[in-house]
């Protein structure tokens, strides 16, 4: 069990991120958690073991990561999964047919696909609403509602939901609240401190930070909830391998340093885009005139390096010209790595959302998403300047 490391709970973020889950290896003193590449563990006699029976259920490298995840999100328990969607999948498996989930109408396309194409077939009912106004969430609750799923900031339109207000509604109605904290990361936002029951991450993104691992995470405070989710983790088996856990532990150690730079570069790129004569709208939650700026400011420590924009000529053709003309921003799915990426949500990350649905919720065919990396900001500006023309 990955209990919160009490010694770190009063420390500042930088100290937490570097030391979370780190205990010198008892057999050698190795300062870095070894990669325990094993599927099973020898027992002295039946059921006489050292707490490790079979690696789907327990692995020491994964245990160190899970402890680290709990520490960085100010939670008691962490669980690591083979991908972000596997972590989401585990949360939905807490539910039964007939149960209702209130989700956002602007969120990662893969989450929408998992909900609408997989779990809807098993009788779980999903309602997609605009969660930027917490009252919409209250209105959508019925006696069958069991879970509120919030992504904030949203991918790709950077809408913000008020976690505190929605947590209050979830508690009043005895409904679970899970927050996908992938875009903000624990550096910028800690949903458990704001009243959420579960935090979910695609660790593939900023937590890993180097575009070399697919992984997911759940963090929670409630011991019963942890037992239920651990039961699902071991029963369904979507666990990450030990090498991937090692990479995520390594990523966490520099998360604060990387995020600081992502925020700094993000601010520069957002303002550059906004002032460009050929750019239409820029979606970034750090602008003071962003419709949810006050909420963002009250629950986030800074605004990050994710943003989207349209060109004044808001067409897929015009967007494609920019998407294929950058040299530093690589055209690729994913986000949150040290290198800058550029993406076309309509045909890439959000292609699984029906076009009418997408357009209705503000995601146009010409929308361009950027994940601003931590290269030199001046070089990044030059790259976009040349590509936009
Ligand atoms: C906000 C968000 N949540 C969840 C996921 C899914 O994570 P993974 O790709 O690690 O399965 C992604 C992936 O892009 C994402 O951006």
Tab-separated table of C-alpha atoms and ligand atoms in Angstrom:
chain	number	residue	atom	x	y	z
A	1	UNK	CA	0.000	0.000	0.000
A	2	UNK	CA	1.393	3.378	-0.977
A	3	UNK	CA	0.834	5.416	2.162
A	4	UNK	CA	1.487	9.134	1.971
A	5	UNK	CA	5.035	9.880	3.055
A	6	UNK	CA	4.368	11.842	6.233
A	7	UNK	CA	7.895	13.278	6.379
A	8	UNK	CA	7.337	15.209	3.157
A	9	UNK	CA	3.819	16.469	3.793
A	10	UNK	CA	4.986	19.789	5.236
A	11	UNK	CA	7.719	20.371	2.670
A	12	UNK	CA	7.642	22.681	-0.344
A	13	UNK	CA	6.849	21.340	-3.811
A	14	UNK	CA	10.445	21.138	-5.071
A	15	UNK	CA	11.451	18.990	-2.091
A	16	UNK	CA	8.361	16.806	-2.447
A	17	UNK	CA	8.794	16.235	-6.173
A	18	UNK	CA	12.438	15.201	-5.844
A	19	UNK	CA	12.075	12.973	-2.784
A	20	UNK	CA	8.581	11.526	-3.295
A	21	UNK	CA	8.640	7.737	-3.082
A	22	UNK	CA	12.437	7.658	-2.835
A	23	UNK	CA	13.872	5.235	-0.309
A	24	UNK	CA	17.413	3.878	-0.757
A	25	UNK	CA	17.209	0.231	-1.866
A	26	UNK	CA	17.411	-1.876	1.328
A	27	UNK	CA	19.662	-4.543	-0.219
A	28	UNK	CA	22.286	-2.292	-1.880
A	29	UNK	CA	21.680	1.298	-0.809
A	30	UNK	CA	21.030	2.278	-4.469
A	31	UNK	CA	19.666	5.838	-4.286
A	32	UNK	CA	17.403	5.316	-7.326
A	33	UNK	CA	14.565	2.818	-7.097
A	34	UNK	CA	15.685	-0.316	-8.964
A	35	UNK	CA	13.671	-1.657	-11.907
A	36	UNK	CA	12.297	-4.882	-10.435
A	37	UNK	CA	11.855	-6.694	-13.737
A	38	UNK	CA	10.140	-9.765	-12.355
A	39	UNK	CA	6.752	-11.398	-12.774
A	40	UNK	CA	6.740	-13.324	-9.498
A	41	UNK	CA	8.384	-13.649	-6.066
A	42	UNK	CA	9.689	-16.733	-4.258
A	43	UNK	CA	7.769	-17.719	-1.134
A	44	UNK	CA	9.393	-19.471	1.874
A	45	UNK	CA	6.252	-21.560	2.420
A	46	UNK	CA	2.729	-21.181	0.988
A	47	UNK	CA	1.516	-17.633	1.781
A	48	UNK	CA	4.814	-16.811	3.529
A	49	UNK	CA	6.248	-13.944	1.519
A	50	UNK	CA	7.619	-10.412	1.801
A	51	UNK	CA	4.403	-8.672	0.713
A	52	UNK	CA	4.946	-9.468	-2.959
A	53	UNK	CA	3.201	-12.463	-4.560
A	54	UNK	CA	2.699	-11.768	-8.261
A	55	UNK	CA	3.650	-8.626	-10.190
A	56	UNK	CA	0.182	-7.801	-11.525
A	57	UNK	CA	-0.781	-7.261	-7.873
A	58	UNK	CA	2.458	-5.827	-6.452
A	59	UNK	CA	5.786	-4.605	-7.804
A	60	UNK	CA	8.341	-2.614	-5.751
A	61	UNK	CA	9.113	-0.141	-8.583
A	62	UNK	CA	5.403	0.504	-9.073
A	63	UNK	CA	4.936	0.825	-5.303
A	64	UNK	CA	7.613	3.554	-5.187
A	65	UNK	CA	5.889	5.388	-8.055
A	66	UNK	CA	2.466	5.060	-6.435
A	67	UNK	CA	3.827	6.539	-3.219
A	68	UNK	CA	5.383	9.392	-5.219
A	69	UNK	CA	2.074	10.069	-7.006
A	70	UNK	CA	0.284	10.317	-3.661
A	71	UNK	CA	2.895	12.745	-2.305
A	72	UNK	CA	2.853	15.110	-5.288
A	73	UNK	CA	-0.966	15.322	-5.340
A	74	UNK	CA	-1.254	15.759	-1.540
A	75	UNK	CA	-3.163	12.468	-1.417
A	76	UNK	CA	-2.894	9.373	0.750
A	77	UNK	CA	-2.865	6.725	-1.969
A	78	UNK	CA	-1.644	6.461	-5.540
A	79	UNK	CA	-2.291	3.777	-8.170
A	80	UNK	CA	-0.433	3.554	-11.483
A	81	UNK	CA	-1.962	2.193	-14.700
A	82	UNK	CA	-0.749	1.174	-18.145
A	83	UNK	CA	-2.164	4.374	-19.720
A	84	UNK	CA	-4.304	7.379	-18.888
A	85	UNK	CA	-7.361	5.747	-20.435
A	86	UNK	CA	-6.698	2.596	-18.362
A	87	UNK	CA	-6.870	4.791	-15.238
A	88	UNK	CA	-10.148	6.320	-16.475
A	89	UNK	CA	-11.431	2.823	-17.301
A	90	UNK	CA	-10.772	1.744	-13.689
A	91	UNK	CA	-12.805	4.673	-12.316
A	92	UNK	CA	-15.800	3.870	-14.534
A	93	UNK	CA	-15.607	0.209	-13.421
A	94	UNK	CA	-16.641	1.404	-9.939
A	95	UNK	CA	-20.112	1.841	-11.493
A	96	UNK	CA	-22.944	-0.522	-12.455
A	97	UNK	CA	-25.428	-0.577	-15.334
A	98	UNK	CA	-27.981	2.231	-14.981
A	99	UNK	CA	-25.590	4.518	-13.117
A	100	UNK	CA	-25.144	7.995	-14.582
A	101	UNK	CA	-21.985	10.018	-15.132
A	102	UNK	CA	-21.949	13.782	-15.713
A	103	UNK	CA	-19.033	14.602	-17.998
A	104	UNK	CA	-17.887	17.720	-19.855
A	105	UNK	CA	-18.814	18.442	-23.466
A	106	UNK	CA	-15.231	19.520	-24.173
A	107	UNK	CA	-12.648	16.946	-23.119
A	108	UNK	CA	-9.979	14.639	-24.508
A	109	UNK	CA	-11.454	12.698	-27.455
A	110	UNK	CA	-10.201	9.355	-26.122
A	111	UNK	CA	-12.116	9.831	-22.863
A	112	UNK	CA	-15.266	10.611	-24.863
A	113	UNK	CA	-14.645	7.491	-26.997
A	114	UNK	CA	-14.171	5.261	-23.940
A	115	UNK	CA	-17.382	6.602	-22.379
A	116	UNK	CA	-19.606	6.682	-25.461
A	117	UNK	CA	-18.337	3.689	-27.455
A	118	UNK	CA	-17.298	1.238	-24.728
A	119	UNK	CA	-19.036	1.863	-21.401
A	120	UNK	CA	-22.344	3.120	-22.842
A	121	UNK	CA	-22.753	-0.421	-24.279
A	122	UNK	CA	-22.618	-1.779	-20.721
A	123	UNK	CA	-25.548	0.377	-19.656
A	124	UNK	CA	-23.671	3.258	-18.035
A	125	UNK	CA	-25.307	6.548	-18.962
A	126	UNK	CA	-23.154	9.584	-19.819
A	127	UNK	CA	-24.426	13.156	-19.942
A	128	UNK	CA	-22.122	15.666	-21.649
A	129	UNK	CA	-22.656	19.214	-20.443
A	130	UNK	CA	-20.901	22.572	-20.225
A	131	UNK	CA	-19.299	22.293	-16.781
A	132	UNK	CA	-17.805	25.807	-16.780
A	133	UNK	CA	-20.956	26.843	-14.958
A	134	UNK	CA	-21.173	24.637	-11.856
A	135	UNK	CA	-24.957	25.168	-11.749
A	136	UNK	CA	-25.243	23.142	-14.975
A	137	UNK	CA	-23.748	20.234	-13.036
A	138	UNK	CA	-26.280	20.624	-10.216
A	139	UNK	CA	-29.144	20.670	-12.728
A	140	UNK	CA	-27.906	17.490	-14.452
A	141	UNK	CA	-27.852	15.404	-11.251
A	142	UNK	CA	-30.532	12.716	-10.889
A	143	UNK	CA	-30.969	10.000	-8.253
A	144	UNK	CA	-28.947	7.705	-10.574
A	145	UNK	CA	-25.910	10.017	-10.788
A	146	UNK	CA	-22.876	8.334	-9.252
A	147	UNK	CA	-19.921	10.210	-10.724
A	148	UNK	CA	-18.981	13.676	-11.966
A	149	UNK	CA	-16.062	13.596	-14.389
A	150	UNK	CA	-14.278	16.925	-14.757
A	151	UNK	CA	-11.355	17.799	-17.006
A	152	UNK	CA	-9.930	21.264	-16.242
A	153	UNK	CA	-8.391	22.968	-18.131
A	154	UNK	CA	-10.083	21.120	-20.971
A	155	UNK	CA	-8.329	19.600	-23.959
A	156	UNK	CA	-8.201	21.431	-26.360
A	157	UNK	CA	-10.308	24.558	-25.654
A	158	UNK	CA	-8.804	25.434	-22.263
A	159	UNK	CA	-12.185	25.843	-20.570
A	160	UNK	CA	-12.068	25.929	-16.788
A	161	UNK	CA	-14.429	24.286	-14.298
A	162	UNK	CA	-14.676	25.450	-10.706
A	163	UNK	CA	-13.436	22.395	-8.778
A	164	UNK	CA	-14.417	23.788	-5.346
A	165	UNK	CA	-17.989	24.581	-6.466
A	166	UNK	CA	-18.463	21.215	-8.189
A	167	UNK	CA	-16.962	19.377	-5.184
A	168	UNK	CA	-19.530	21.076	-2.961
A	169	UNK	CA	-22.345	19.908	-5.270
A	170	UNK	CA	-20.899	16.381	-5.429
A	171	UNK	CA	-20.737	16.149	-1.611
A	172	UNK	CA	-24.271	17.497	-1.143
A	173	UNK	CA	-25.513	14.805	-3.515
A	174	UNK	CA	-23.166	12.001	-2.332
A	175	UNK	CA	-21.702	11.647	-5.800
A	176	UNK	CA	-18.027	10.955	-6.529
A	177	UNK	CA	-15.958	13.669	-8.207
A	178	UNK	CA	-12.976	12.670	-10.342
A	179	UNK	CA	-10.781	15.391	-11.871
A	180	UNK	CA	-8.539	14.764	-14.878
A	181	UNK	CA	-5.552	16.912	-13.866
A	182	UNK	CA	-3.396	16.052	-16.888
A	183	UNK	CA	-3.149	19.598	-18.326
A	184	UNK	CA	-2.555	21.395	-15.027
A	185	UNK	CA	-0.302	18.796	-13.347
A	186	UNK	CA	0.174	18.727	-9.557
A	187	UNK	CA	2.588	21.648	-9.971
A	188	UNK	CA	-0.294	23.965	-10.892
A	189	UNK	CA	-3.380	22.429	-9.290
A	190	UNK	CA	-4.232	19.877	-6.576
A	191	UNK	CA	-7.885	18.814	-6.968
A	192	UNK	CA	-7.941	16.731	-3.757
A	193	UNK	CA	-7.192	19.903	-1.768
A	194	UNK	CA	-10.178	21.530	-3.519
A	195	UNK	CA	-12.571	18.717	-2.545
A	196	UNK	CA	-12.290	16.134	-5.355
A	197	UNK	CA	-12.414	12.431	-4.435
A	198	UNK	CA	-10.098	11.131	-7.154
A	199	UNK	CA	-7.425	12.771	-9.300
A	200	UNK	CA	-6.642	11.172	-12.641
A	201	UNK	CA	-3.556	11.766	-14.797
A	202	UNK	CA	-2.346	10.737	-18.172
A	203	UNK	CA	1.217	10.397	-16.820
A	204	UNK	CA	2.206	10.015	-20.470
A	205	UNK	CA	2.186	13.819	-20.560
A	206	UNK	CA	3.863	16.203	-18.083
A	207	UNK	CA	4.513	13.633	-15.328
A	208	UNK	CA	6.643	11.496	-17.665
A	209	UNK	CA	7.652	14.685	-19.430
A	210	UNK	CA	9.932	13.227	-22.113
A	211	UNK	CA	7.510	11.604	-24.587
A	212	UNK	CA	8.904	8.154	-23.860
A	213	UNK	CA	6.229	6.420	-21.805
A	214	UNK	CA	2.481	5.677	-21.874
A	215	UNK	CA	1.037	5.627	-18.368
A	216	UNK	CA	-1.860	6.705	-16.158
A	217	UNK	CA	-2.469	7.450	-12.493
A	218	UNK	CA	-5.186	7.764	-9.874
A	219	UNK	CA	-4.720	9.447	-6.505
A	220	UNK	CA	-7.219	9.494	-3.626
A	221	UNK	CA	-7.556	9.974	0.150
A	222	UNK	CA	-10.295	7.517	1.037
A	223	UNK	CA	-9.050	4.054	2.079
A	224	UNK	CA	-12.229	2.247	0.905
A	225	UNK	CA	-12.066	3.910	-2.491
A	226	UNK	CA	-8.398	2.943	-2.733
A	227	UNK	CA	-9.291	-0.696	-1.937
A	228	UNK	CA	-12.002	-0.738	-4.619
A	229	UNK	CA	-9.696	0.794	-7.235
A	230	UNK	CA	-6.782	-1.466	-6.265
A	231	UNK	CA	-9.127	-4.459	-6.627
A	232	UNK	CA	-10.012	-3.255	-10.155
A	233	UNK	CA	-6.329	-2.586	-10.953
A	234	UNK	CA	-5.258	-6.134	-10.040
A	235	UNK	CA	-8.408	-7.846	-11.339
A	236	UNK	CA	-8.450	-6.118	-14.731
A	237	UNK	CA	-4.667	-5.986	-14.998
A	238	UNK	CA	-3.928	-2.685	-16.778
A	239	UNK	CA	-0.691	-2.229	-14.826
A	240	UNK	CA	2.414	-0.421	-16.102
A	241	UNK	CA	5.700	-2.322	-16.458
A	242	UNK	CA	8.531	-1.648	-13.990
A	243	UNK	CA	10.727	0.198	-16.508
A	244	UNK	CA	7.872	2.578	-17.317
A	245	UNK	CA	7.350	3.129	-13.576
A	246	UNK	CA	11.048	3.975	-13.267
A	247	UNK	CA	10.708	6.532	-16.083
A	248	UNK	CA	7.690	8.142	-14.409
A	249	UNK	CA	9.555	8.364	-11.066
A	250	UNK	CA	12.414	10.045	-12.913
A	251	UNK	CA	9.993	12.438	-14.616
A	252	UNK	CA	8.435	13.486	-11.307
A	253	UNK	CA	11.844	14.579	-9.974
A	254	UNK	CA	12.027	17.441	-12.503
A	255	UNK	CA	8.307	18.208	-12.891
A	256	UNK	CA	8.479	21.540	-11.036
A	257	UNK	CA	11.512	22.766	-13.003
A	258	UNK	CA	9.982	21.798	-16.330
A	259	UNK	CA	6.575	23.232	-15.481
A	260	UNK	CA	8.060	26.564	-14.462
A	261	UNK	CA	9.618	26.843	-17.910
A	262	UNK	CA	6.473	25.541	-19.695
A	263	UNK	CA	4.533	28.336	-17.946
A	264	UNK	CA	7.083	30.998	-18.836
A	265	UNK	CA	7.293	29.928	-22.482
A	266	UNK	CA	3.517	29.415	-22.657
A	267	UNK	CA	2.877	32.997	-21.628
A	268	UNK	CA	5.258	34.322	-24.295
A	269	UNK	CA	3.743	32.169	-27.060
A	270	UNK	CA	0.138	32.957	-26.042
A	271	UNK	CA	0.796	36.700	-26.233
A	272	UNK	CA	2.722	36.369	-29.496
A	273	UNK	CA	-0.199	34.481	-31.060
A	274	UNK	CA	-2.770	36.942	-29.759
A	275	UNK	CA	-0.888	39.866	-31.322
A	276	UNK	CA	-0.373	38.163	-34.694
A	277	UNK	CA	-2.490	39.777	-37.442
A	278	UNK	CA	-3.320	36.429	-39.094
A	279	UNK	CA	-4.408	34.721	-35.861
A	280	UNK	CA	-8.108	34.679	-34.954
A	281	UNK	CA	-8.859	33.453	-31.450
A	282	UNK	CA	-6.322	32.216	-28.879
A	283	UNK	CA	-7.534	29.853	-26.151
A	284	UNK	CA	-5.259	30.118	-23.095
A	285	UNK	CA	-6.526	30.394	-19.520
A	286	UNK	CA	-3.849	32.921	-18.494
A	287	UNK	CA	-5.449	35.833	-20.389
A	288	UNK	CA	-7.214	38.178	-17.984
A	289	UNK	CA	-10.176	38.334	-20.364
A	290	UNK	CA	-10.482	34.515	-20.548
A	291	UNK	CA	-14.122	33.875	-19.491
A	292	UNK	CA	-13.018	31.766	-16.517
A	293	UNK	CA	-9.805	33.618	-15.612
A	294	UNK	CA	-10.870	34.289	-12.003
A	295	UNK	CA	-11.663	30.638	-11.361
A	296	UNK	CA	-8.402	29.580	-13.049
A	297	UNK	CA	-6.466	32.025	-10.880
A	298	UNK	CA	-8.183	30.826	-7.723
A	299	UNK	CA	-7.412	27.133	-8.263
A	300	UNK	CA	-4.206	27.125	-10.345
A	301	UNK	CA	-0.780	28.522	-9.417
A	302	UNK	CA	0.032	29.532	-13.010
A	303	UNK	CA	-1.404	28.805	-16.455
A	304	UNK	CA	0.820	26.251	-18.178
A	305	UNK	CA	2.017	25.725	-21.701
A	306	UNK	CA	-1.076	24.296	-23.399
A	307	UNK	CA	-3.131	26.477	-25.757
A	308	UNK	CA	-5.143	26.391	-28.963
A	309	UNK	CA	-5.749	28.972	-31.654
A	310	UNK	CA	-7.561	29.555	-34.898
A	311	UNK	CA	-6.376	31.537	-37.878
A	312	UNK	CA	-8.514	34.410	-39.140
A	313	UNK	CA	-8.998	32.141	-42.149
A	314	UNK	CA	-10.503	29.413	-39.943
A	315	UNK	CA	-10.344	26.446	-42.321
A	316	UNK	CA	-8.696	23.024	-42.188
A	317	UNK	CA	-6.688	23.944	-45.330
A	318	UNK	CA	-5.202	27.115	-43.857
A	319	UNK	CA	-4.472	25.298	-40.594
A	320	UNK	CA	-2.737	22.457	-42.468
A	321	UNK	CA	-0.347	24.963	-44.069
A	322	UNK	CA	0.789	26.103	-40.600
A	323	UNK	CA	0.775	22.558	-39.171
A	324	UNK	CA	3.162	21.383	-41.891
A	325	UNK	CA	5.418	24.443	-41.940
A	326	UNK	CA	6.828	24.507	-38.392
A	327	UNK	CA	10.313	23.097	-37.799
A	328	UNK	CA	10.645	23.171	-34.002
A	329	UNK	CA	6.992	22.403	-33.243
A	330	UNK	CA	6.639	18.776	-34.403
A	331	UNK	CA	3.275	17.716	-35.795
A	332	UNK	CA	2.213	14.930	-33.429
A	333	UNK	CA	-0.432	13.715	-31.010
A	334	UNK	CA	0.321	13.951	-27.276
A	335	UNK	CA	1.596	16.860	-25.203
A	336	UNK	CA	3.535	17.754	-22.081
A	337	UNK	CA	7.006	16.702	-23.223
A	338	UNK	CA	10.077	18.928	-23.104
A	339	UNK	CA	9.817	19.418	-26.884
A	340	UNK	CA	7.135	21.564	-28.506
A	341	UNK	CA	4.344	19.837	-30.415
A	342	UNK	CA	1.637	21.111	-32.737
A	343	UNK	CA	-1.578	19.235	-33.401
A	344	UNK	CA	-4.814	19.339	-35.375
A	345	UNK	CA	-7.499	18.187	-32.882
A	346	UNK	CA	-10.265	17.776	-35.500
A	347	UNK	CA	-8.341	15.083	-37.414
A	348	UNK	CA	-6.002	13.797	-34.701
A	349	UNK	CA	-6.663	13.784	-30.917
A	350	UNK	CA	-10.394	14.533	-31.170
A	351	UNK	CA	-11.279	12.723	-34.416
A	352	UNK	CA	-13.473	10.266	-32.481
A	353	UNK	CA	-15.963	13.024	-31.590
A	354	UNK	CA	-18.705	13.370	-34.264
A	355	UNK	CA	-18.118	16.557	-36.341
A	356	UNK	CA	-21.486	18.224	-35.490
A	357	UNK	CA	-20.889	17.570	-31.791
A	358	UNK	CA	-17.350	18.996	-32.055
A	359	UNK	CA	-18.396	22.129	-33.916
A	360	UNK	CA	-21.386	22.692	-31.603
A	361	UNK	CA	-18.974	22.729	-28.649
A	362	UNK	CA	-16.581	25.191	-30.304
A	363	UNK	CA	-13.925	22.855	-31.708
A	364	UNK	CA	-13.642	24.036	-35.318
A	365	UNK	CA	-12.021	22.238	-38.273
A	366	UNK	CA	-9.324	24.920	-38.285
A	367	UNK	CA	-8.364	24.752	-34.598
A	368	UNK	CA	-4.628	24.279	-33.943
A	369	UNK	CA	-3.384	23.059	-30.543
A	370	UNK	CA	0.146	23.637	-29.297
A	371	UNK	CA	2.033	22.064	-26.433
A	372	UNK	CA	4.714	24.645	-25.739
A	373	UNK	CA	7.942	22.909	-24.755
A	374	UNK	CA	10.918	24.216	-22.819
A	375	UNK	CA	13.191	25.179	-25.699
A	376	UNK	CA	14.301	28.807	-26.041
A	377	UNK	CA	11.109	30.880	-26.231
A	378	UNK	CA	12.583	33.231	-28.849
A	379	UNK	CA	13.338	30.307	-31.159
A	380	UNK	CA	9.778	29.023	-30.692
A	381	UNK	CA	8.310	32.425	-31.550
A	382	UNK	CA	10.457	32.599	-34.698
A	383	UNK	CA	9.294	29.120	-35.735
A	384	UNK	CA	5.608	30.068	-35.438
A	385	UNK	CA	6.182	33.460	-37.054
A	386	UNK	CA	7.699	31.798	-40.118
A	387	UNK	CA	5.026	29.077	-40.275
A	388	UNK	CA	2.058	31.452	-39.930
A	389	UNK	CA	3.669	33.789	-42.455
B	1	LIG	C1	-6.581	15.308	-20.810
B	1	LIG	C2	-6.256	13.880	-21.157
B	1	LIG	N1	-6.770	12.885	-20.416
B	1	LIG	C3	-6.514	11.594	-20.690
B	1	LIG	C4	-5.712	11.225	-21.753
B	1	LIG	C5	-5.485	9.764	-22.042
B	1	LIG	O1	-4.201	9.367	-21.626
B	1	LIG	P1	-3.327	8.235	-22.355
B	1	LIG	O2	-3.081	8.693	-23.756
B	1	LIG	O3	-2.093	8.176	-21.488
B	1	LIG	O4	-4.111	6.976	-22.308
B	1	LIG	C6	-5.147	12.229	-22.547
B	1	LIG	C7	-4.315	11.854	-23.702
B	1	LIG	O5	-4.033	12.680	-24.562
B	1	LIG	C8	-5.424	13.589	-22.240
B	1	LIG	O6	-4.923	14.594	-22.979
